[in-house]
CSV table of C-alpha atoms and ligand atoms in Angstrom, one decimal:
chain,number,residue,atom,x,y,z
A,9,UNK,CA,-9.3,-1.4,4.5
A,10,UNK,CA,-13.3,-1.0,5.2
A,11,UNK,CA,-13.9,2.0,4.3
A,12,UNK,CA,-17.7,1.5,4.6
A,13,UNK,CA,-17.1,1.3,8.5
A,14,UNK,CA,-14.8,4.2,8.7
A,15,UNK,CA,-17.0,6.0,6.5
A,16,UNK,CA,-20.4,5.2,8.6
A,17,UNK,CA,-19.0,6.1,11.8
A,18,UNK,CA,-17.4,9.2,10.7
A,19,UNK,CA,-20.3,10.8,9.0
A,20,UNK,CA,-22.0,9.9,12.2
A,21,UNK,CA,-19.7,11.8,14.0
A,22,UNK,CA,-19.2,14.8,11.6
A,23,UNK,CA,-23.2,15.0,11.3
A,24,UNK,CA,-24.2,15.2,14.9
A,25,UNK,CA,-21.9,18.3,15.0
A,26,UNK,CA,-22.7,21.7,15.4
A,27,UNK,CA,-22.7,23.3,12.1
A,28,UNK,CA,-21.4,27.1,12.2
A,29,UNK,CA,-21.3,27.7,8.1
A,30,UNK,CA,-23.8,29.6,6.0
A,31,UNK,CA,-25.4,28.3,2.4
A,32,UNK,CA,-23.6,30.6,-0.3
A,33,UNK,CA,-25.9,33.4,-0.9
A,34,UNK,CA,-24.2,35.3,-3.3
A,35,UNK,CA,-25.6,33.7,-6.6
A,36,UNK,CA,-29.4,33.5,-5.1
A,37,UNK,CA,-30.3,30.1,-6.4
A,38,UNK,CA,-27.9,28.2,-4.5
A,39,UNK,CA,-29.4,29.1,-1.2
A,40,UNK,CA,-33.2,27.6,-2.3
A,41,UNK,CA,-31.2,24.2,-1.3
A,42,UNK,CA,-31.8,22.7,1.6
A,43,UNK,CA,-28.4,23.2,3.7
A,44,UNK,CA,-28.9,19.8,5.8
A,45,UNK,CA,-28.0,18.2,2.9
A,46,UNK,CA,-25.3,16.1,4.3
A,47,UNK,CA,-24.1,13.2,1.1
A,48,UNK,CA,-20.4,10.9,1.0
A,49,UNK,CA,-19.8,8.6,-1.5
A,50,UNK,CA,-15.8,6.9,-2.1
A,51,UNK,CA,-15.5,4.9,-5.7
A,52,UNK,CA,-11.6,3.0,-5.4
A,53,UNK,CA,-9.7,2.1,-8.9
A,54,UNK,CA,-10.7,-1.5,-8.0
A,55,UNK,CA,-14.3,-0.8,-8.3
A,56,UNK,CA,-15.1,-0.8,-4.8
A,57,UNK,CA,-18.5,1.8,-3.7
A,58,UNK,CA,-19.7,3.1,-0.7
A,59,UNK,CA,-22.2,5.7,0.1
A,60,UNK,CA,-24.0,7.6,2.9
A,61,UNK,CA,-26.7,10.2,3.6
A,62,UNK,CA,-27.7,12.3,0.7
A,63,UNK,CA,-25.0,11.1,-2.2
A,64,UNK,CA,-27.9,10.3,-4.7
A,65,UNK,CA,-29.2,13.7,-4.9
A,66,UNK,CA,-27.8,16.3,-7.5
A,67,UNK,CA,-26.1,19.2,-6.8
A,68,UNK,CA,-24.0,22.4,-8.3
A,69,UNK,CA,-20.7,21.4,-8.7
A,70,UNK,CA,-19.4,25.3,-9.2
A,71,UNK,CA,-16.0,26.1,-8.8
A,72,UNK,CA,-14.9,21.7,-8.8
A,73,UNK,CA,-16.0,22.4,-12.8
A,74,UNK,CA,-12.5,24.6,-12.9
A,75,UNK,CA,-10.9,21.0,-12.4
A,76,UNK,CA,-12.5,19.4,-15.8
A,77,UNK,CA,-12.0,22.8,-17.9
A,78,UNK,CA,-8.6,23.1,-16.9
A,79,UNK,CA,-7.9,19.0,-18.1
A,80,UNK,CA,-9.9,19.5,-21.1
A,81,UNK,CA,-7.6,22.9,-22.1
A,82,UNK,CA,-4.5,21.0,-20.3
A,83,UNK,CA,-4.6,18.4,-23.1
A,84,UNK,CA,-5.2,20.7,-26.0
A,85,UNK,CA,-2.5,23.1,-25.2
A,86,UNK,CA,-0.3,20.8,-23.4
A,87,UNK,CA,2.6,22.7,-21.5
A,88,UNK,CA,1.8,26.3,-23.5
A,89,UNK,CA,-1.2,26.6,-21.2
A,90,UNK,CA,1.5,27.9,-18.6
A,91,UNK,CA,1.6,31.1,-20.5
A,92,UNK,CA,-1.4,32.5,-20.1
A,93,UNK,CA,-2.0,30.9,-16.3
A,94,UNK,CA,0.6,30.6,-13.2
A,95,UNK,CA,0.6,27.6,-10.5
A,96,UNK,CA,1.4,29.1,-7.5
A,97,UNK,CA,-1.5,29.5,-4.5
A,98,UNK,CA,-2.8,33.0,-4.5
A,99,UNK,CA,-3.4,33.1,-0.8
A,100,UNK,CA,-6.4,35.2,-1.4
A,101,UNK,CA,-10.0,34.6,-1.7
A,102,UNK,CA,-11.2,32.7,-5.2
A,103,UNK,CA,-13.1,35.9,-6.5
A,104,UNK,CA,-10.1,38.4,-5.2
A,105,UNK,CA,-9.2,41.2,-7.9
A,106,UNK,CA,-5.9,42.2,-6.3
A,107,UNK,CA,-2.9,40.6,-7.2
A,108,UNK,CA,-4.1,40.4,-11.1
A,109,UNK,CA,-3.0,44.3,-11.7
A,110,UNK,CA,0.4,43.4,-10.3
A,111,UNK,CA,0.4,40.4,-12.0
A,112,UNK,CA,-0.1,41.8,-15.4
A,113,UNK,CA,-3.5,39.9,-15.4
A,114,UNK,CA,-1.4,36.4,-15.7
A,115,UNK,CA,-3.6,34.7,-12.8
A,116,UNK,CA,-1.9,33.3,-10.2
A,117,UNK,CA,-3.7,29.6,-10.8
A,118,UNK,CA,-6.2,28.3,-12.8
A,119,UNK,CA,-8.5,27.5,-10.0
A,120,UNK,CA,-9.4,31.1,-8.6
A,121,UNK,CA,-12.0,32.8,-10.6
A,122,UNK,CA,-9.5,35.0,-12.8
A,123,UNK,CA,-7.4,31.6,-14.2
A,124,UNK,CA,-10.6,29.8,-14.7
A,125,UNK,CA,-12.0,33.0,-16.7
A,126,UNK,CA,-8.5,32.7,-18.4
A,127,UNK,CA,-9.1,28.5,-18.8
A,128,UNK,CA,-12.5,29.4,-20.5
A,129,UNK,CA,-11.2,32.1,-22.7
A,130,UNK,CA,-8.5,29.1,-23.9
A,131,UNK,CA,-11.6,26.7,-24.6
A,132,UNK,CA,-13.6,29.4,-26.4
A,133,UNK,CA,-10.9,30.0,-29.2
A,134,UNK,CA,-9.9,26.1,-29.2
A,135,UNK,CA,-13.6,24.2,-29.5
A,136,UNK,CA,-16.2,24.1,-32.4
A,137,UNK,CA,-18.8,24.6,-29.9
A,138,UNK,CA,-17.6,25.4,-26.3
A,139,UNK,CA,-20.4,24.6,-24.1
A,140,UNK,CA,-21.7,21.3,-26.2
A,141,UNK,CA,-18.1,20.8,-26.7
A,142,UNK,CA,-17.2,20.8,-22.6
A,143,UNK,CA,-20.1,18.7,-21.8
A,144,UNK,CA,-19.4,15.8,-24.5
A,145,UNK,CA,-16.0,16.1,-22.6
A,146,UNK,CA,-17.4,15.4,-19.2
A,147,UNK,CA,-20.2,13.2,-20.7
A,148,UNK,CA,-17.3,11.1,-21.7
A,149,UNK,CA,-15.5,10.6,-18.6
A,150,UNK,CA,-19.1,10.3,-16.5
A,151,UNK,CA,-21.0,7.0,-16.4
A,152,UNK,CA,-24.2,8.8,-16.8
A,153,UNK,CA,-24.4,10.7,-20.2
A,154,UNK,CA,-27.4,12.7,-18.5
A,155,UNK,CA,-24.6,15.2,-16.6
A,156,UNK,CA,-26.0,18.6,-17.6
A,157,UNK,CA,-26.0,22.3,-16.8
A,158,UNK,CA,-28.4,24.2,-14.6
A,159,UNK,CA,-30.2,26.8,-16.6
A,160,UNK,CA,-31.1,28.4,-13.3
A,161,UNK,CA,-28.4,28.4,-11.9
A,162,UNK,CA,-26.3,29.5,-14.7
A,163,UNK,CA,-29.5,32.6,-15.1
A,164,UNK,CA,-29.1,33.1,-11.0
A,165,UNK,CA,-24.7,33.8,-11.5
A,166,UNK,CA,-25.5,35.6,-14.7
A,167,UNK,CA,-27.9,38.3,-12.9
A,168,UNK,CA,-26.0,38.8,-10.2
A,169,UNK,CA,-21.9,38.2,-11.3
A,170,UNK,CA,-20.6,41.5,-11.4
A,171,UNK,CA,-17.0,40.5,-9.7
A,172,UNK,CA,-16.7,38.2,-12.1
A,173,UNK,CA,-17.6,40.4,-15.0
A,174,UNK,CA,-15.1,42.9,-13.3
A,175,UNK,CA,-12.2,40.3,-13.6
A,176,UNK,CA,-12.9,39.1,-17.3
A,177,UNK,CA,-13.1,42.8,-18.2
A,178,UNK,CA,-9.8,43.8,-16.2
A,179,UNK,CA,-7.9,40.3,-17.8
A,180,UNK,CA,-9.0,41.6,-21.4
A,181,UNK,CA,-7.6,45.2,-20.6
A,182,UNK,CA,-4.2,43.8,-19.7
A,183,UNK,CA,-4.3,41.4,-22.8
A,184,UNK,CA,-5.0,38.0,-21.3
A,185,UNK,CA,-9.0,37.4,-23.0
A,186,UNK,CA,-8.9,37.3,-26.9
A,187,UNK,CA,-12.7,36.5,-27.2
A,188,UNK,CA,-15.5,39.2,-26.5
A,189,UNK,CA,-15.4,39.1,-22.0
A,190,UNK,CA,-19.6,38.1,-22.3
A,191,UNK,CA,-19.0,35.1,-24.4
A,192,UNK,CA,-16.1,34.1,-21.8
A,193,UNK,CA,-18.3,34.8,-19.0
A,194,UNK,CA,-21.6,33.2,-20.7
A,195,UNK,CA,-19.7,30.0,-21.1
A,196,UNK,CA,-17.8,30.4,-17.7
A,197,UNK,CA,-21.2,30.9,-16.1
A,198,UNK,CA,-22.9,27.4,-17.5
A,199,UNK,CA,-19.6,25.3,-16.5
A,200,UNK,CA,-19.8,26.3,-13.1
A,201,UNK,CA,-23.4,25.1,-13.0
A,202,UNK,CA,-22.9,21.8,-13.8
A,203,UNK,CA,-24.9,19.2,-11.7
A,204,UNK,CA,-24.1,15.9,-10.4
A,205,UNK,CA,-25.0,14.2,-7.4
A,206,UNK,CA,-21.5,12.4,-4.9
A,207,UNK,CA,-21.6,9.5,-6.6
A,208,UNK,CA,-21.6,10.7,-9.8
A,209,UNK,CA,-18.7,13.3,-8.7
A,210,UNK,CA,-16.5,10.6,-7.3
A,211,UNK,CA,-16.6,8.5,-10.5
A,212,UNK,CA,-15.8,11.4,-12.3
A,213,UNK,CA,-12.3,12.5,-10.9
A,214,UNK,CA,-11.3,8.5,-10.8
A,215,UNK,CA,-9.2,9.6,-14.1
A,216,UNK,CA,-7.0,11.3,-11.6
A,217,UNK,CA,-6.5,8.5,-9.6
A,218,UNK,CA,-5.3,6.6,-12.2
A,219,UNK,CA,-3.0,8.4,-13.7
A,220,UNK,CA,-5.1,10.3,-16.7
A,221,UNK,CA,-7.0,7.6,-17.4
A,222,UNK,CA,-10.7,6.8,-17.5
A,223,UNK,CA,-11.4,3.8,-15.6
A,224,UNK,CA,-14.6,2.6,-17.3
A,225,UNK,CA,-13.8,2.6,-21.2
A,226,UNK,CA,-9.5,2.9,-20.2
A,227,UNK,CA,-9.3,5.8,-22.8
A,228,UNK,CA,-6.3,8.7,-21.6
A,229,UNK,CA,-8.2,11.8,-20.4
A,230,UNK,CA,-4.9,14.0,-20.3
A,231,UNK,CA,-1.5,12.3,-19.3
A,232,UNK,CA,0.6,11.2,-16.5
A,233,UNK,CA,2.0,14.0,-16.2
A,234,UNK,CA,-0.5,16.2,-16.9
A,235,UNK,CA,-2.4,14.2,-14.4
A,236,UNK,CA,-0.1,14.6,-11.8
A,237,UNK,CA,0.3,18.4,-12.7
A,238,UNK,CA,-3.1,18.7,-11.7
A,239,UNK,CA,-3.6,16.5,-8.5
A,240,UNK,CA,-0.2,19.0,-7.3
A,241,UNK,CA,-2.8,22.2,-8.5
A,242,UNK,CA,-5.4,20.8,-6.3
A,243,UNK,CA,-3.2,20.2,-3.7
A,244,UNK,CA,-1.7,23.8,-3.5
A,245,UNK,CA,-4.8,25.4,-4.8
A,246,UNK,CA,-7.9,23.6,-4.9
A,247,UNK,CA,-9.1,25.6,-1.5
A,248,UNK,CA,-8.0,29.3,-2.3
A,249,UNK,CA,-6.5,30.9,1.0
A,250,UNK,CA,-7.4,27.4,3.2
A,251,UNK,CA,-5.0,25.1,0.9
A,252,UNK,CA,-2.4,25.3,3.7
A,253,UNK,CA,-5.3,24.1,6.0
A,254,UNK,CA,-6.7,21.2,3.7
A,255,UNK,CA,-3.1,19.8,3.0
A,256,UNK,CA,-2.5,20.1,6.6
A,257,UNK,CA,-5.4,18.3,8.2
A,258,UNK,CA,-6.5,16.5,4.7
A,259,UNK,CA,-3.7,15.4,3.0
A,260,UNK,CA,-4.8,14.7,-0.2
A,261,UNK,CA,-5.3,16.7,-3.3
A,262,UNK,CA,-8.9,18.2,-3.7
A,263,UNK,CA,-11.0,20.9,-5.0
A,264,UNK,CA,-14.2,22.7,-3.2
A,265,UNK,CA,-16.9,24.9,-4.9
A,266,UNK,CA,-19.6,26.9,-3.2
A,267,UNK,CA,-22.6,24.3,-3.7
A,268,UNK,CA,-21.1,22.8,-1.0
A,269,UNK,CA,-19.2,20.4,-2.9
A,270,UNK,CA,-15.6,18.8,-2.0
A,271,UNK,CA,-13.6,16.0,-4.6
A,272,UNK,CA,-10.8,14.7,-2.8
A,273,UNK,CA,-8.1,12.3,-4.8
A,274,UNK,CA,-6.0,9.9,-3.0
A,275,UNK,CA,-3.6,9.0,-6.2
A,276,UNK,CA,-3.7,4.8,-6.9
A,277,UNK,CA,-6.6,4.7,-5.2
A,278,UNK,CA,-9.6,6.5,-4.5
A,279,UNK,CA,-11.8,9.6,-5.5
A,280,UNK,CA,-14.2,10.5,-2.5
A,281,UNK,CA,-17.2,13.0,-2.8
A,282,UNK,CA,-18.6,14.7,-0.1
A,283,UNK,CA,-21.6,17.4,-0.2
A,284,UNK,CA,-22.6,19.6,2.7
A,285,UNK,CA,-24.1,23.5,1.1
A,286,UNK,CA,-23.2,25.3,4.7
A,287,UNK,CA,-19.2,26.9,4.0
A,288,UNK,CA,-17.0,28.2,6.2
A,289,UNK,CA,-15.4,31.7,6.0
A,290,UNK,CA,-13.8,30.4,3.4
A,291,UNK,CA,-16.3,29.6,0.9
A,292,UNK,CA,-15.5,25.3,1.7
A,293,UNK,CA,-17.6,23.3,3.0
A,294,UNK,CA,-17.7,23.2,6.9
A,295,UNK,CA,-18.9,19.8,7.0
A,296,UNK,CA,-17.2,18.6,3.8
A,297,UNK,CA,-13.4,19.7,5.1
A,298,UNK,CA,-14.3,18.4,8.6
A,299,UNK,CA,-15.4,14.5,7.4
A,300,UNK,CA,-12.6,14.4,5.0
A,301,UNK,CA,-10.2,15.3,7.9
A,302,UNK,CA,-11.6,12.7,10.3
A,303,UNK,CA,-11.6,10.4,7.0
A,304,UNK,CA,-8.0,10.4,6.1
A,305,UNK,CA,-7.1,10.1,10.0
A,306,UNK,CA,-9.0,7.4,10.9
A,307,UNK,CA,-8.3,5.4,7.6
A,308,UNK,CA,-4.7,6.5,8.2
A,309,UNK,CA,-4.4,6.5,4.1
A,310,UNK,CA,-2.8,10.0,3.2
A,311,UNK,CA,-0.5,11.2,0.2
A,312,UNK,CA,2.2,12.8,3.4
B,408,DON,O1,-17.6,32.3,-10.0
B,408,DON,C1,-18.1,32.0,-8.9
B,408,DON,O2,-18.0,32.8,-8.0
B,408,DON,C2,-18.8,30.7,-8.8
B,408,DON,N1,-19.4,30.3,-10.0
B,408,DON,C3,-17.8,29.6,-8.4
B,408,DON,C4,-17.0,29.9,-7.1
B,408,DON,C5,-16.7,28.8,-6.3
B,408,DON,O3,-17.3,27.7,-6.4
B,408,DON,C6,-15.6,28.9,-5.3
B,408,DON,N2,-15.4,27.7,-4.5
B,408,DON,N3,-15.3,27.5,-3.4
């Protein structure tokens, strides 16, 4: 397969189109980025590379961090987890307050904002030191042991997060938050700020390409199953109310955030990044979902 070719000649093609999405304004910082930012980068389990446009240049992961909490609570609480968080698609929006009342504030997945808040409440009673803790975690999967947190970022949600301090605060009343709801948030705040640039991203999620385990130093990162537990979350909810969609033209398991960010998984053998800050209606990237479509169609390499 050359993958550099297909991948060269479809950012071509995705780039030279007309762009209709909008930079996430909502958390302020994220919209000082320059939106033309258009960066691929594909690492294979056999060590093959390949990168194009802007894949060197850092960016905020946001709601792709959900992926790495939920694998680093995943493997400390193993199939219990499922008590406090469900695995079905919500079909709503990732911020959406609705169906948690009915619900009994059991989120639907851990993915929209409510089951990551849930996912972060897990990791605050579970670590010494959550937010040290979580990084050493993705430290340890990443080649570059420089992965950090945006400050700003992090300050820029924090000022500004009042859904997301509505949903903590609604979970606690209906019993699903032990800790104090600004603790959860506080720490639920930094993960989503993470930064990386493609590259960096694509390395990252090779662990669920191969089955749990981290390709560089072969160490298990959660299990098989639990691996494949995840890839079928991503599938069915890694793109809120456009999962349908994604599975549809995609075909492979992935997770967006509102930096712009897509990870997409093609199980035994790839991880591809793609970054591109202007989203849909949705809250994906417009850019991001349409390369990754033209991607698995022309390389005719899907999971369906
Ligand atoms: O909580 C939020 O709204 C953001 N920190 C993350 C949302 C996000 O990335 C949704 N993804 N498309």
């Amino acid at each position: 397969m050359n993958y550099q070719d297909i991948i060269q000649e479809v950012y071509q093609k995705v780039n030279s189109m007309e762009d209709p999405g909008q930079p996430a304004s909502y958390i302020p910082e994220l919209e000082t980025v320059d939106a033309d930012n258009f960066g691929v980068y594909l690492t294979t389990l056999d060590q093959g590379a390949f990168g194009v446009g802007n894949c060197y240049e850092a960016f905020s992961i946001q709601s792709i961090a959900k992926v790495l909490s939920l694998s680093l609570a995943y493997g400390i609480l193993g199939e219990h987890i499922w008590n406090r968080v469900g695995v079905e698609p919500s079909g709503t929006a990732f911020n959406s307050l609705i169906q948690l009342d009915a619900d009994n504030g059991i989120p639907r997945n851990p993915f929209i904002n409510s089951g990551a808040i849930v996912i972060s409440d897990i990791l605050l009673s579970n670590l010494e030191n959550p937010k040290e803790d979580f990084l050493a975690f993705v430290r340890s999967i990443s080649k570059n042991p420089a992965i950090n947190y945006s400050p700003t970022i992090a300050a820029s949600e924090k000022a500004v997060g009042f859904r997301n301090v509505a949903l903590c605060n609604f979970i606690k009343s209906l019993g699903n938050i032990n800790n104090d709801p600004a603790e959860v948030l506080d720490f639920y705040f930094d993960l989503c700020s993470l930064e990386m640039n493609c590259k960096e991203l694509s390395e990252l999620f090779l662990f669920l390409a191969n089955n749990g385990v981290n390709v560089f130093d072969k160490s298990a990162i959660v299990t098989k199953s639990q691996s494949k537990r995840i890839n079928a979350l991503m599938q069915t909810c890694g793109f809120y109310d456009e999962s349908g969609e994604f599975a549809f033209k995609v075909g492979l398991p992935g997770k967006s955030g509102v930096g712009g960010g897509i990870i997409a998984v093609h199980p035994n053998q790839y991880a591809i990044a793609v970054w591109s800050p202007k989203l849909n209606t949705k809250g994906n990237s417009y850019k991001g979902m349409r390369f990754l479509e033209e991607f698995t169609t022309k390389s005719q390499l899907s999971i369906f």
